């Protein structure tokens, strides 16, 4: 066995069917007495059900969480937290709602219980992205890592088929980049391969039948493992590109990840043979990048950045920005290769390594 460094993140995970019913019990374990529940406007009703289950421990419901954690929304929610004298935060929803709870935890040190309903994985990470004056900045601090995560498959049953596919491939992206991260290690490698295998099995089944409970449960398990990967090791080209493209052209998060992943993996493939073999094995395919491209077809996801709002003229601008702030990546960032990668993703062409 080669030498490695593994840093485990603290946190309690409760996984299963109808486990959100145990929320009041989890609140008691934390010795909390006044719970502040957060959702998006769309998930307010689910938040109300959760609030009722808390009985006397419910303090307030805030249902204005939105994408990209704008600081104005955080300030608004923070005023409500203070008014309600809450001593515990509960986020019910996807990465947007969990981001809001993290932003409040950063400013108050209140403990968090995350109840994720997508596959984005934010609940398992000490990472927070916030937007101020149209600029998104990201930080890593243990202060924002939720203390408890409740994965209840029942709460994912309503996730629309389209979002299930793209959110699931967003999760696969965390696991793929974890396999070739600079600080990867055998434990994270194990989680990553298991994650990709579970999601690779589950997502086509969900596309065919979004209420397939067994597939939902496998997808959620895969998403949990992918979130643990994202929380533990650094990400490379794929995540940086998605961040750049999303910020420049205001593109939807999980769709952008789904479109870019096969291309980013194909670009890095020549430098990371072992990781690529791991992805291919987990997906039970011969070619990892092609396998992910094919998976995106099976789940009916968009496959071209032009389909989700990126202008063709943006290819040059995105290339410049992707190269402007150097970061670690297994294959050095070469202008021509990065430009071709973005152009192919824009047009919806298949992935290619682009090496002589
Ligand atoms: P989201 O949280 O924005 O959710 C998308 C929409 O789907 C929302 O309207 C939401 O209410 C709805 N929804 C969620 N679950 C549902 C369900 N089960 N049934 C019906 N509707 C449901 O989307 P997301 O992809 O989960 O999160 C994206 C955001 O999370 C981005 O801002 C991204 O940057 C952030 N993120 C952060 C991290 C991190 O570690 N900090 C990790 C991943 C994503």
mmCIF file of C-alpha atoms and ligand atoms in Angstrom:
data_model
loop_
_atom_site.group_PDB
_atom_site.id
_atom_site.type_symbol
_atom_site.label_atom_id
_atom_site.label_comp_id
_atom_site.label_asym_id
_atom_site.label_seq_id
_atom_site.Cartn_x
_atom_site.Cartn_y
_atom_site.Cartn_z
ATOM 1 C CA UNK A 1 0.000 0.000 0.000
ATOM 2 C CA UNK A 2 1.278 3.444 -0.932
ATOM 3 C CA UNK A 3 1.460 6.235 1.632
ATOM 4 C CA UNK A 4 -1.566 8.543 1.832
ATOM 5 C CA UNK A 5 -3.298 11.170 3.964
ATOM 6 C CA UNK A 6 -6.994 10.817 4.764
ATOM 7 C CA UNK A 7 -8.890 13.453 6.739
ATOM 8 C CA UNK A 8 -12.299 12.246 7.918
ATOM 9 C CA UNK A 9 -15.025 14.849 8.335
ATOM 10 C CA UNK A 10 -17.208 14.727 11.437
ATOM 11 C CA UNK A 11 -20.935 14.272 10.946
ATOM 12 C CA UNK A 12 -23.838 11.937 11.619
ATOM 13 C CA UNK A 13 -25.726 10.411 8.682
ATOM 14 C CA UNK A 14 -29.174 8.851 9.014
ATOM 15 C CA UNK A 15 -30.188 7.011 5.830
ATOM 16 C CA UNK A 16 -33.410 5.175 4.976
ATOM 17 C CA UNK A 17 -37.119 5.262 4.226
ATOM 18 C CA UNK A 18 -39.245 7.710 6.217
ATOM 19 C CA UNK A 19 -36.267 8.653 8.403
ATOM 20 C CA UNK A 20 -37.289 12.337 8.229
ATOM 21 C CA UNK A 21 -39.904 11.246 10.804
ATOM 22 C CA UNK A 22 -36.972 11.030 13.223
ATOM 23 C CA UNK A 23 -36.188 14.753 12.922
ATOM 24 C CA UNK A 24 -37.675 15.621 16.339
ATOM 25 C CA UNK A 25 -35.524 12.872 17.878
ATOM 26 C CA UNK A 26 -32.388 14.210 16.157
ATOM 27 C CA UNK A 27 -33.213 17.707 17.443
ATOM 28 C CA UNK A 28 -33.480 16.305 20.982
ATOM 29 C CA UNK A 29 -30.110 14.530 20.578
ATOM 30 C CA UNK A 30 -28.625 17.961 19.856
ATOM 31 C CA UNK A 31 -30.353 19.362 22.940
ATOM 32 C CA UNK A 32 -31.919 22.022 20.696
ATOM 33 C CA UNK A 33 -35.283 23.572 21.570
ATOM 34 C CA UNK A 34 -36.161 26.038 18.783
ATOM 35 C CA UNK A 35 -35.813 24.886 15.193
ATOM 36 C CA UNK A 36 -35.603 27.220 12.187
ATOM 37 C CA UNK A 37 -36.727 25.368 9.022
ATOM 38 C CA UNK A 38 -35.685 26.507 5.511
ATOM 39 C CA UNK A 39 -36.988 25.605 2.030
ATOM 40 C CA UNK A 40 -37.354 27.136 -1.439
ATOM 41 C CA UNK A 41 -40.777 28.636 -2.293
ATOM 42 C CA UNK A 42 -41.485 25.427 -4.267
ATOM 43 C CA UNK A 43 -40.880 23.148 -1.297
ATOM 44 C CA UNK A 44 -42.720 25.249 1.302
ATOM 45 C CA UNK A 45 -45.464 22.651 1.755
ATOM 46 C CA UNK A 46 -42.931 19.941 2.590
ATOM 47 C CA UNK A 47 -41.413 22.394 5.059
ATOM 48 C CA UNK A 48 -44.798 22.868 6.713
ATOM 49 C CA UNK A 49 -45.188 19.105 7.163
ATOM 50 C CA UNK A 50 -41.738 18.949 8.732
ATOM 51 C CA UNK A 51 -42.551 21.928 10.974
ATOM 52 C CA UNK A 52 -45.695 20.188 12.238
ATOM 53 C CA UNK A 53 -43.689 17.052 13.059
ATOM 54 C CA UNK A 54 -41.486 19.140 15.362
ATOM 55 C CA UNK A 55 -44.366 20.093 17.683
ATOM 56 C CA UNK A 56 -43.236 22.549 20.380
ATOM 57 C CA UNK A 57 -39.650 22.604 19.052
ATOM 58 C CA UNK A 58 -40.686 24.429 15.854
ATOM 59 C CA UNK A 59 -39.655 28.107 15.843
ATOM 60 C CA UNK A 60 -40.140 29.445 12.277
ATOM 61 C CA UNK A 61 -40.297 28.507 8.594
ATOM 62 C CA UNK A 62 -38.380 30.515 5.988
ATOM 63 C CA UNK A 63 -39.204 29.530 2.415
ATOM 64 C CA UNK A 64 -37.329 32.047 0.278
ATOM 65 C CA UNK A 65 -34.119 30.082 -0.408
ATOM 66 C CA UNK A 66 -32.866 30.626 -3.984
ATOM 67 C CA UNK A 67 -29.970 29.520 -6.222
ATOM 68 C CA UNK A 68 -26.378 30.721 -5.648
ATOM 69 C CA UNK A 69 -26.884 31.845 -2.004
ATOM 70 C CA UNK A 70 -27.167 35.623 -2.564
ATOM 71 C CA UNK A 71 -26.055 37.512 0.549
ATOM 72 C CA UNK A 72 -29.249 39.631 0.528
ATOM 73 C CA UNK A 73 -31.349 36.478 1.045
ATOM 74 C CA UNK A 74 -28.981 35.333 3.779
ATOM 75 C CA UNK A 75 -29.366 38.706 5.568
ATOM 76 C CA UNK A 76 -33.149 38.493 5.270
ATOM 77 C CA UNK A 77 -33.188 34.944 6.682
ATOM 78 C CA UNK A 78 -30.714 35.875 9.399
ATOM 79 C CA UNK A 79 -33.085 38.597 10.662
ATOM 80 C CA UNK A 80 -35.816 35.922 10.913
ATOM 81 C CA UNK A 81 -33.473 33.558 12.755
ATOM 82 C CA UNK A 82 -32.752 36.274 15.300
ATOM 83 C CA UNK A 83 -36.432 37.210 15.636
ATOM 84 C CA UNK A 84 -37.396 33.577 16.237
ATOM 85 C CA UNK A 85 -34.604 33.019 18.786
ATOM 86 C CA UNK A 86 -33.755 29.731 17.038
ATOM 87 C CA UNK A 87 -31.001 27.432 18.324
ATOM 88 C CA UNK A 88 -30.928 24.948 15.435
ATOM 89 C CA UNK A 89 -31.150 25.166 11.613
ATOM 90 C CA UNK A 90 -32.915 22.625 9.392
ATOM 91 C CA UNK A 91 -32.517 22.814 5.606
ATOM 92 C CA UNK A 92 -34.985 20.786 3.562
ATOM 93 C CA UNK A 93 -34.119 20.846 -0.142
ATOM 94 C CA UNK A 94 -31.291 20.845 -2.662
ATOM 95 C CA UNK A 95 -27.971 22.648 -2.745
ATOM 96 C CA UNK A 96 -29.661 26.064 -2.782
ATOM 97 C CA UNK A 97 -31.487 25.597 0.526
ATOM 98 C CA UNK A 98 -28.567 23.795 2.142
ATOM 99 C CA UNK A 99 -26.336 26.684 0.989
ATOM 100 C CA UNK A 100 -28.580 29.156 2.826
ATOM 101 C CA UNK A 101 -28.373 27.139 6.062
ATOM 102 C CA UNK A 102 -24.588 26.980 5.710
ATOM 103 C CA UNK A 103 -24.393 30.751 5.180
ATOM 104 C CA UNK A 104 -26.399 31.286 8.385
ATOM 105 C CA UNK A 105 -24.278 28.729 10.283
ATOM 106 C CA UNK A 106 -21.147 30.602 9.167
ATOM 107 C CA UNK A 107 -22.490 33.791 10.753
ATOM 108 C CA UNK A 108 -24.116 32.321 13.874
ATOM 109 C CA UNK A 109 -22.375 28.995 14.648
ATOM 110 C CA UNK A 110 -25.832 27.409 15.026
ATOM 111 C CA UNK A 111 -25.904 23.622 14.501
ATOM 112 C CA UNK A 112 -27.437 22.350 11.245
ATOM 113 C CA UNK A 113 -29.501 19.356 10.217
ATOM 114 C CA UNK A 114 -29.589 18.952 6.424
ATOM 115 C CA UNK A 115 -32.370 16.968 4.744
ATOM 116 C CA UNK A 116 -31.299 16.805 1.082
ATOM 117 C CA UNK A 117 -33.880 16.250 -1.650
ATOM 118 C CA UNK A 118 -31.581 16.361 -4.723
ATOM 119 C CA UNK A 119 -28.270 14.613 -5.468
ATOM 120 C CA UNK A 120 -26.019 17.716 -5.399
ATOM 121 C CA UNK A 121 -24.111 16.610 -2.266
ATOM 122 C CA UNK A 122 -23.632 19.982 -0.544
ATOM 123 C CA UNK A 123 -24.830 18.514 2.783
ATOM 124 C CA UNK A 124 -21.602 16.475 3.107
ATOM 125 C CA UNK A 125 -19.167 19.313 2.432
ATOM 126 C CA UNK A 126 -17.490 22.123 4.395
ATOM 127 C CA UNK A 127 -17.841 24.269 1.228
ATOM 128 C CA UNK A 128 -19.968 27.381 0.842
ATOM 129 C CA UNK A 129 -20.467 29.405 -2.342
ATOM 130 C CA UNK A 130 -22.067 32.842 -1.928
ATOM 131 C CA UNK A 131 -23.039 35.555 -4.413
ATOM 132 C CA UNK A 132 -22.633 39.268 -3.818
ATOM 133 C CA UNK A 133 -23.045 41.931 -6.527
ATOM 134 C CA UNK A 134 -23.217 39.174 -9.144
ATOM 135 C CA UNK A 135 -19.881 37.618 -8.069
ATOM 136 C CA UNK A 136 -19.753 34.117 -6.620
ATOM 137 C CA UNK A 137 -17.014 33.320 -4.125
ATOM 138 C CA UNK A 138 -16.386 29.948 -2.549
ATOM 139 C CA UNK A 139 -14.828 29.111 0.793
ATOM 140 C CA UNK A 140 -14.019 25.922 2.685
ATOM 141 C CA UNK A 141 -14.530 26.036 6.450
ATOM 142 C CA UNK A 142 -15.592 23.388 8.967
ATOM 143 C CA UNK A 143 -18.039 25.980 10.376
ATOM 144 C CA UNK A 144 -20.500 25.270 7.539
ATOM 145 C CA UNK A 145 -20.445 21.455 7.617
ATOM 146 C CA UNK A 146 -23.876 20.202 8.792
ATOM 147 C CA UNK A 147 -23.730 18.248 12.066
ATOM 148 C CA UNK A 148 -26.479 15.817 10.978
ATOM 149 C CA UNK A 149 -27.670 14.710 7.530
ATOM 150 C CA UNK A 150 -30.968 12.875 7.098
ATOM 151 C CA UNK A 151 -31.325 11.056 3.762
ATOM 152 C CA UNK A 152 -34.992 10.115 3.411
ATOM 153 C CA UNK A 153 -35.704 8.502 0.046
ATOM 154 C CA UNK A 154 -39.387 9.473 0.308
ATOM 155 C CA UNK A 155 -38.454 13.150 -0.020
ATOM 156 C CA UNK A 156 -36.723 12.501 -3.340
ATOM 157 C CA UNK A 157 -39.708 10.767 -4.956
ATOM 158 C CA UNK A 158 -41.052 14.099 -6.248
ATOM 159 C CA UNK A 159 -37.763 15.131 -7.885
ATOM 160 C CA UNK A 160 -38.686 15.556 -11.567
ATOM 161 C CA UNK A 161 -37.187 12.983 -13.962
ATOM 162 C CA UNK A 162 -35.071 15.602 -15.776
ATOM 163 C CA UNK A 163 -33.549 17.043 -12.603
ATOM 164 C CA UNK A 164 -32.979 13.523 -11.227
ATOM 165 C CA UNK A 165 -30.775 12.707 -14.214
ATOM 166 C CA UNK A 166 -28.738 15.903 -14.253
ATOM 167 C CA UNK A 167 -28.474 16.118 -10.466
ATOM 168 C CA UNK A 168 -27.295 12.479 -10.436
ATOM 169 C CA UNK A 169 -24.611 13.175 -13.060
ATOM 170 C CA UNK A 170 -23.612 16.281 -11.063
ATOM 171 C CA UNK A 171 -22.956 13.827 -8.194
ATOM 172 C CA UNK A 172 -20.976 11.493 -10.485
ATOM 173 C CA UNK A 173 -18.783 14.487 -11.376
ATOM 174 C CA UNK A 174 -17.721 14.837 -7.711
ATOM 175 C CA UNK A 175 -16.759 11.161 -7.579
ATOM 176 C CA UNK A 176 -14.929 11.232 -10.939
ATOM 177 C CA UNK A 177 -12.774 14.212 -9.981
ATOM 178 C CA UNK A 178 -12.159 12.711 -6.520
ATOM 179 C CA UNK A 179 -10.600 9.649 -8.198
ATOM 180 C CA UNK A 180 -7.856 11.790 -9.756
ATOM 181 C CA UNK A 181 -7.645 14.576 -7.145
ATOM 182 C CA UNK A 182 -4.169 15.696 -6.094
ATOM 183 C CA UNK A 183 -5.014 14.651 -2.516
ATOM 184 C CA UNK A 184 -6.993 11.514 -3.347
ATOM 185 C CA UNK A 185 -6.505 8.410 -1.195
ATOM 186 C CA UNK A 186 -7.685 4.782 -1.162
ATOM 187 C CA UNK A 187 -10.657 5.459 1.133
ATOM 188 C CA UNK A 188 -12.042 8.224 -1.072
ATOM 189 C CA UNK A 189 -11.273 6.066 -4.134
ATOM 190 C CA UNK A 190 -13.486 3.324 -2.697
ATOM 191 C CA UNK A 191 -16.332 5.743 -1.977
ATOM 192 C CA UNK A 192 -16.006 7.296 -5.443
ATOM 193 C CA UNK A 193 -16.196 3.994 -7.330
ATOM 194 C CA UNK A 194 -19.156 2.811 -5.240
ATOM 195 C CA UNK A 195 -20.867 6.129 -5.819
ATOM 196 C CA UNK A 196 -20.440 5.989 -9.610
ATOM 197 C CA UNK A 197 -21.617 2.372 -9.716
ATOM 198 C CA UNK A 198 -24.756 3.100 -7.640
ATOM 199 C CA UNK A 199 -25.671 6.188 -9.680
ATOM 200 C CA UNK A 200 -24.804 4.528 -12.999
ATOM 201 C CA UNK A 201 -27.236 1.710 -12.176
ATOM 202 C CA UNK A 202 -29.971 3.907 -10.759
ATOM 203 C CA UNK A 203 -30.208 6.881 -13.146
ATOM 204 C CA UNK A 204 -31.392 5.052 -16.319
ATOM 205 C CA UNK A 205 -33.989 3.239 -14.188
ATOM 206 C CA UNK A 206 -35.220 6.558 -12.782
ATOM 207 C CA UNK A 207 -35.464 8.026 -16.272
ATOM 208 C CA UNK A 208 -37.779 5.146 -17.183
ATOM 209 C CA UNK A 209 -39.712 5.269 -13.901
ATOM 210 C CA UNK A 210 -39.110 8.262 -11.577
ATOM 211 C CA UNK A 211 -40.987 6.577 -8.711
ATOM 212 C CA UNK A 212 -38.850 3.411 -8.690
ATOM 213 C CA UNK A 213 -38.093 3.402 -4.946
ATOM 214 C CA UNK A 214 -35.169 1.002 -5.122
ATOM 215 C CA UNK A 215 -33.491 3.077 -7.851
ATOM 216 C CA UNK A 216 -34.218 6.278 -5.868
ATOM 217 C CA UNK A 217 -32.569 4.751 -2.832
ATOM 218 C CA UNK A 218 -29.485 3.660 -4.831
ATOM 219 C CA UNK A 219 -29.234 7.124 -6.403
ATOM 220 C CA UNK A 220 -29.436 8.781 -2.992
ATOM 221 C CA UNK A 221 -26.779 6.439 -1.597
ATOM 222 C CA UNK A 222 -24.528 7.261 -4.561
ATOM 223 C CA UNK A 223 -25.139 10.973 -4.039
ATOM 224 C CA UNK A 224 -24.239 10.688 -0.346
ATOM 225 C CA UNK A 225 -20.919 8.999 -1.199
ATOM 226 C CA UNK A 226 -20.233 11.570 -3.944
ATOM 227 C CA UNK A 227 -20.883 14.396 -1.480
ATOM 228 C CA UNK A 228 -18.402 12.801 0.940
ATOM 229 C CA UNK A 229 -15.816 12.762 -1.896
ATOM 230 C CA UNK A 230 -16.444 16.419 -2.737
ATOM 231 C CA UNK A 231 -16.121 17.345 0.936
ATOM 232 C CA UNK A 232 -12.819 15.506 1.415
ATOM 233 C CA UNK A 233 -10.582 16.199 -1.580
ATOM 234 C CA UNK A 234 -9.904 19.005 -4.059
ATOM 235 C CA UNK A 235 -11.608 19.191 -7.446
ATOM 236 C CA UNK A 236 -9.985 19.889 -10.839
ATOM 237 C CA UNK A 237 -10.718 21.079 -14.366
ATOM 238 C CA UNK A 238 -14.317 19.905 -14.529
ATOM 239 C CA UNK A 239 -15.535 21.773 -11.437
ATOM 240 C CA UNK A 240 -13.526 24.895 -12.288
ATOM 241 C CA UNK A 241 -14.941 24.949 -15.823
ATOM 242 C CA UNK A 242 -18.516 24.529 -14.613
ATOM 243 C CA UNK A 243 -18.004 27.319 -12.093
ATOM 244 C CA UNK A 244 -16.613 29.572 -14.838
ATOM 245 C CA UNK A 245 -19.323 28.755 -17.393
ATOM 246 C CA UNK A 246 -22.161 28.957 -14.855
ATOM 247 C CA UNK A 247 -20.962 32.334 -13.590
ATOM 248 C CA UNK A 248 -20.289 33.857 -17.036
ATOM 249 C CA UNK A 249 -23.531 32.842 -18.712
ATOM 250 C CA UNK A 250 -25.853 32.191 -15.744
ATOM 251 C CA UNK A 251 -26.278 28.531 -16.769
ATOM 252 C CA UNK A 252 -28.278 26.016 -14.693
ATOM 253 C CA UNK A 253 -26.002 24.136 -12.255
ATOM 254 C CA UNK A 254 -26.689 20.428 -12.744
ATOM 255 C CA UNK A 255 -27.237 20.661 -16.521
ATOM 256 C CA UNK A 256 -23.886 22.410 -16.944
ATOM 257 C CA UNK A 257 -22.137 19.636 -14.967
ATOM 258 C CA UNK A 258 -23.894 16.971 -17.017
ATOM 259 C CA UNK A 259 -22.832 18.490 -20.348
ATOM 260 C CA UNK A 260 -19.221 19.263 -19.402
ATOM 261 C CA UNK A 261 -18.290 16.059 -17.522
ATOM 262 C CA UNK A 262 -17.636 13.693 -20.481
ATOM 263 C CA UNK A 263 -15.451 16.339 -22.137
ATOM 264 C CA UNK A 264 -13.473 17.236 -19.010
ATOM 265 C CA UNK A 265 -12.898 13.537 -18.295
ATOM 266 C CA UNK A 266 -11.772 12.913 -21.894
ATOM 267 C CA UNK A 267 -9.330 15.843 -21.597
ATOM 268 C CA UNK A 268 -7.828 14.492 -18.362
ATOM 269 C CA UNK A 269 -7.970 10.814 -19.373
ATOM 270 C CA UNK A 270 -4.459 10.564 -20.879
ATOM 271 C CA UNK A 271 -3.005 11.684 -17.518
ATOM 272 C CA UNK A 272 -5.118 9.522 -15.196
ATOM 273 C CA UNK A 273 -5.305 5.976 -16.556
ATOM 274 C CA UNK A 274 -6.083 4.358 -13.184
ATOM 275 C CA UNK A 275 -8.951 6.733 -12.378
ATOM 276 C CA UNK A 276 -10.403 6.312 -15.869
ATOM 277 C CA UNK A 277 -10.267 2.522 -15.493
ATOM 278 C CA UNK A 278 -12.097 2.878 -12.156
ATOM 279 C CA UNK A 279 -14.873 4.967 -13.727
ATOM 280 C CA UNK A 280 -15.232 2.535 -16.649
ATOM 281 C CA UNK A 281 -15.398 -0.448 -14.287
ATOM 282 C CA UNK A 282 -17.990 1.248 -12.090
ATOM 283 C CA UNK A 283 -20.148 2.104 -15.111
ATOM 284 C CA UNK A 284 -19.510 -1.298 -16.715
ATOM 285 C CA UNK A 285 -18.371 0.311 -19.989
ATOM 286 C CA UNK A 286 -15.166 0.212 -22.091
ATOM 287 C CA UNK A 287 -14.662 3.983 -22.397
ATOM 288 C CA UNK A 288 -15.339 6.120 -19.309
ATOM 289 C CA UNK A 289 -15.960 9.496 -21.013
ATOM 290 C CA UNK A 290 -18.096 7.907 -23.719
ATOM 291 C CA UNK A 291 -19.961 5.972 -20.993
ATOM 292 C CA UNK A 292 -20.900 9.203 -19.209
ATOM 293 C CA UNK A 293 -21.911 10.831 -22.497
ATOM 294 C CA UNK A 294 -24.125 7.817 -23.173
ATOM 295 C CA UNK A 295 -25.562 7.976 -19.630
ATOM 296 C CA UNK A 296 -26.597 11.585 -20.231
ATOM 297 C CA UNK A 297 -28.445 10.438 -23.364
ATOM 298 C CA UNK A 298 -30.188 7.658 -21.431
ATOM 299 C CA UNK A 299 -31.470 10.109 -18.809
ATOM 300 C CA UNK A 300 -32.667 12.528 -21.496
ATOM 301 C CA UNK A 301 -30.391 15.366 -20.354
ATOM 302 C CA UNK A 302 -29.347 18.275 -22.566
ATOM 303 C CA UNK A 303 -25.971 17.526 -24.191
ATOM 304 C CA UNK A 304 -24.982 20.910 -25.615
ATOM 305 C CA UNK A 305 -24.206 24.160 -23.790
ATOM 306 C CA UNK A 306 -25.911 26.023 -26.644
ATOM 307 C CA UNK A 307 -29.169 24.268 -25.622
ATOM 308 C CA UNK A 308 -29.035 25.768 -22.133
ATOM 309 C CA UNK A 309 -28.262 29.344 -23.087
ATOM 310 C CA UNK A 310 -24.540 29.729 -23.748
ATOM 311 C CA UNK A 311 -23.785 31.929 -26.791
ATOM 312 C CA UNK A 312 -21.214 30.656 -29.334
ATOM 313 C CA UNK A 313 -19.270 33.901 -28.941
ATOM 314 C CA UNK A 314 -18.751 32.899 -25.285
ATOM 315 C CA UNK A 315 -16.358 30.035 -26.149
ATOM 316 C CA UNK A 316 -13.340 32.368 -26.419
ATOM 317 C CA UNK A 317 -14.260 34.306 -23.256
ATOM 318 C CA UNK A 318 -14.769 31.081 -21.273
ATOM 319 C CA UNK A 319 -11.413 29.736 -22.508
ATOM 320 C CA UNK A 320 -9.615 32.906 -21.377
ATOM 321 C CA UNK A 321 -11.245 32.830 -17.960
ATOM 322 C CA UNK A 322 -10.653 29.082 -17.504
ATOM 323 C CA UNK A 323 -6.935 29.695 -18.048
ATOM 324 C CA UNK A 324 -6.729 32.979 -16.127
ATOM 325 C CA UNK A 325 -6.495 31.544 -12.606
ATOM 326 C CA UNK A 326 -4.189 28.539 -12.641
ATOM 327 C CA UNK A 327 -5.130 25.611 -10.380
ATOM 328 C CA UNK A 328 -4.016 22.031 -9.964
ATOM 329 C CA UNK A 329 -5.202 19.576 -12.629
ATOM 330 C CA UNK A 330 -3.730 16.181 -13.542
ATOM 331 C CA UNK A 331 -3.163 17.267 -17.163
ATOM 332 C CA UNK A 332 -1.687 20.742 -17.656
ATOM 333 C CA UNK A 333 -4.162 23.279 -19.015
ATOM 334 C CA UNK A 334 -3.402 23.826 -22.709
ATOM 335 C CA UNK A 335 -5.226 26.665 -24.481
ATOM 336 C CA UNK A 336 -6.022 24.761 -27.667
ATOM 337 C CA UNK A 337 -7.236 21.655 -25.816
ATOM 338 C CA UNK A 338 -9.417 23.668 -23.403
ATOM 339 C CA UNK A 339 -10.884 25.713 -26.254
ATOM 340 C CA UNK A 340 -11.716 22.528 -28.199
ATOM 341 C CA UNK A 341 -13.242 20.959 -25.081
ATOM 342 C CA UNK A 342 -15.544 23.955 -24.536
ATOM 343 C CA UNK A 343 -16.412 24.159 -28.249
ATOM 344 C CA UNK A 344 -17.378 20.474 -28.328
ATOM 345 C CA UNK A 345 -19.471 20.826 -25.175
ATOM 346 C CA UNK A 346 -21.124 23.904 -26.677
ATOM 347 C CA UNK A 347 -22.021 22.053 -29.888
ATOM 348 C CA UNK A 348 -23.073 18.795 -28.192
ATOM 349 C CA UNK A 349 -20.423 16.666 -29.921
ATOM 350 C CA UNK A 350 -19.029 13.486 -28.365
ATOM 351 C CA UNK A 351 -15.997 13.640 -26.016
ATOM 352 C CA UNK A 352 -12.416 13.321 -27.355
ATOM 353 C CA UNK A 353 -9.049 13.396 -25.598
ATOM 354 C CA UNK A 354 -7.558 15.763 -28.199
ATOM 355 C CA UNK A 355 -3.950 14.562 -27.937
ATOM 356 C CA UNK A 356 -1.570 13.615 -30.743
HETATM 357 P P1 LIG B 1 -31.574 23.431 -6.124
HETATM 358 O O1 LIG B 1 -31.359 23.272 -4.678
HETATM 359 O O2 LIG B 1 -31.444 24.805 -6.696
HETATM 360 O O3 LIG B 1 -33.003 22.828 -6.521
HETATM 361 C C1 LIG B 1 -33.535 23.029 -7.810
HETATM 362 C C2 LIG B 1 -35.069 23.136 -7.727
HETATM 363 O O4 LIG B 1 -35.605 21.848 -7.480
HETATM 364 C C3 LIG B 1 -35.551 24.037 -6.596
HETATM 365 O O5 LIG B 1 -36.658 24.786 -7.046
HETATM 366 C C4 LIG B 1 -35.987 23.055 -5.538
HETATM 367 O O6 LIG B 1 -37.002 23.544 -4.707
HETATM 368 C C5 LIG B 1 -36.493 21.893 -6.385
HETATM 369 N N1 LIG B 1 -36.407 20.606 -5.704
HETATM 370 C C6 LIG B 1 -35.391 20.140 -4.950
HETATM 371 N N2 LIG B 1 -35.668 18.904 -4.509
HETATM 372 C C7 LIG B 1 -36.898 18.577 -4.994
HETATM 373 C C8 LIG B 1 -37.715 17.435 -4.871
HETATM 374 N N3 LIG B 1 -37.327 16.338 -4.212
HETATM 375 N N4 LIG B 1 -38.917 17.457 -5.482
HETATM 376 C C9 LIG B 1 -39.304 18.522 -6.216
HETATM 377 N N5 LIG B 1 -38.570 19.630 -6.373
HETATM 378 C C10 LIG B 1 -37.367 19.658 -5.764
HETATM 379 O O7 LIG B 1 -30.610 22.486 -6.987
HETATM 380 P P2 LIG B 1 -29.298 21.663 -6.624
HETATM 381 O O8 LIG B 1 -28.772 21.195 -7.938
HETATM 382 O O9 LIG B 1 -29.557 20.669 -5.554
HETATM 383 O O10 LIG B 1 -28.319 22.727 -5.999
HETATM 384 C C11 LIG B 1 -27.614 23.649 -6.794
HETATM 385 C C12 LIG B 1 -26.897 24.660 -5.912
HETATM 386 O O11 LIG B 1 -26.139 23.996 -4.894
HETATM 387 C C13 LIG B 1 -25.895 25.507 -6.685
HETATM 388 O O12 LIG B 1 -25.960 26.840 -6.229
HETATM 389 C C14 LIG B 1 -24.555 24.880 -6.340
HETATM 390 O O13 LIG B 1 -23.495 25.791 -6.455
HETATM 391 C C15 LIG B 1 -24.796 24.424 -4.923
HETATM 392 N N6 LIG B 1 -23.931 23.294 -4.542
HETATM 393 C C16 LIG B 1 -23.061 23.495 -3.505
HETATM 394 C C17 LIG B 1 -22.238 22.476 -3.090
HETATM 395 C C18 LIG B 1 -21.311 22.682 -1.944
HETATM 396 O O14 LIG B 1 -20.628 21.757 -1.518
HETATM 397 N N7 LIG B 1 -21.249 23.875 -1.385
HETATM 398 C C19 LIG B 1 -22.312 21.213 -3.710
HETATM 399 C C20 LIG B 1 -23.201 21.034 -4.756
HETATM 400 C C21 LIG B 1 -24.018 22.083 -5.151
#
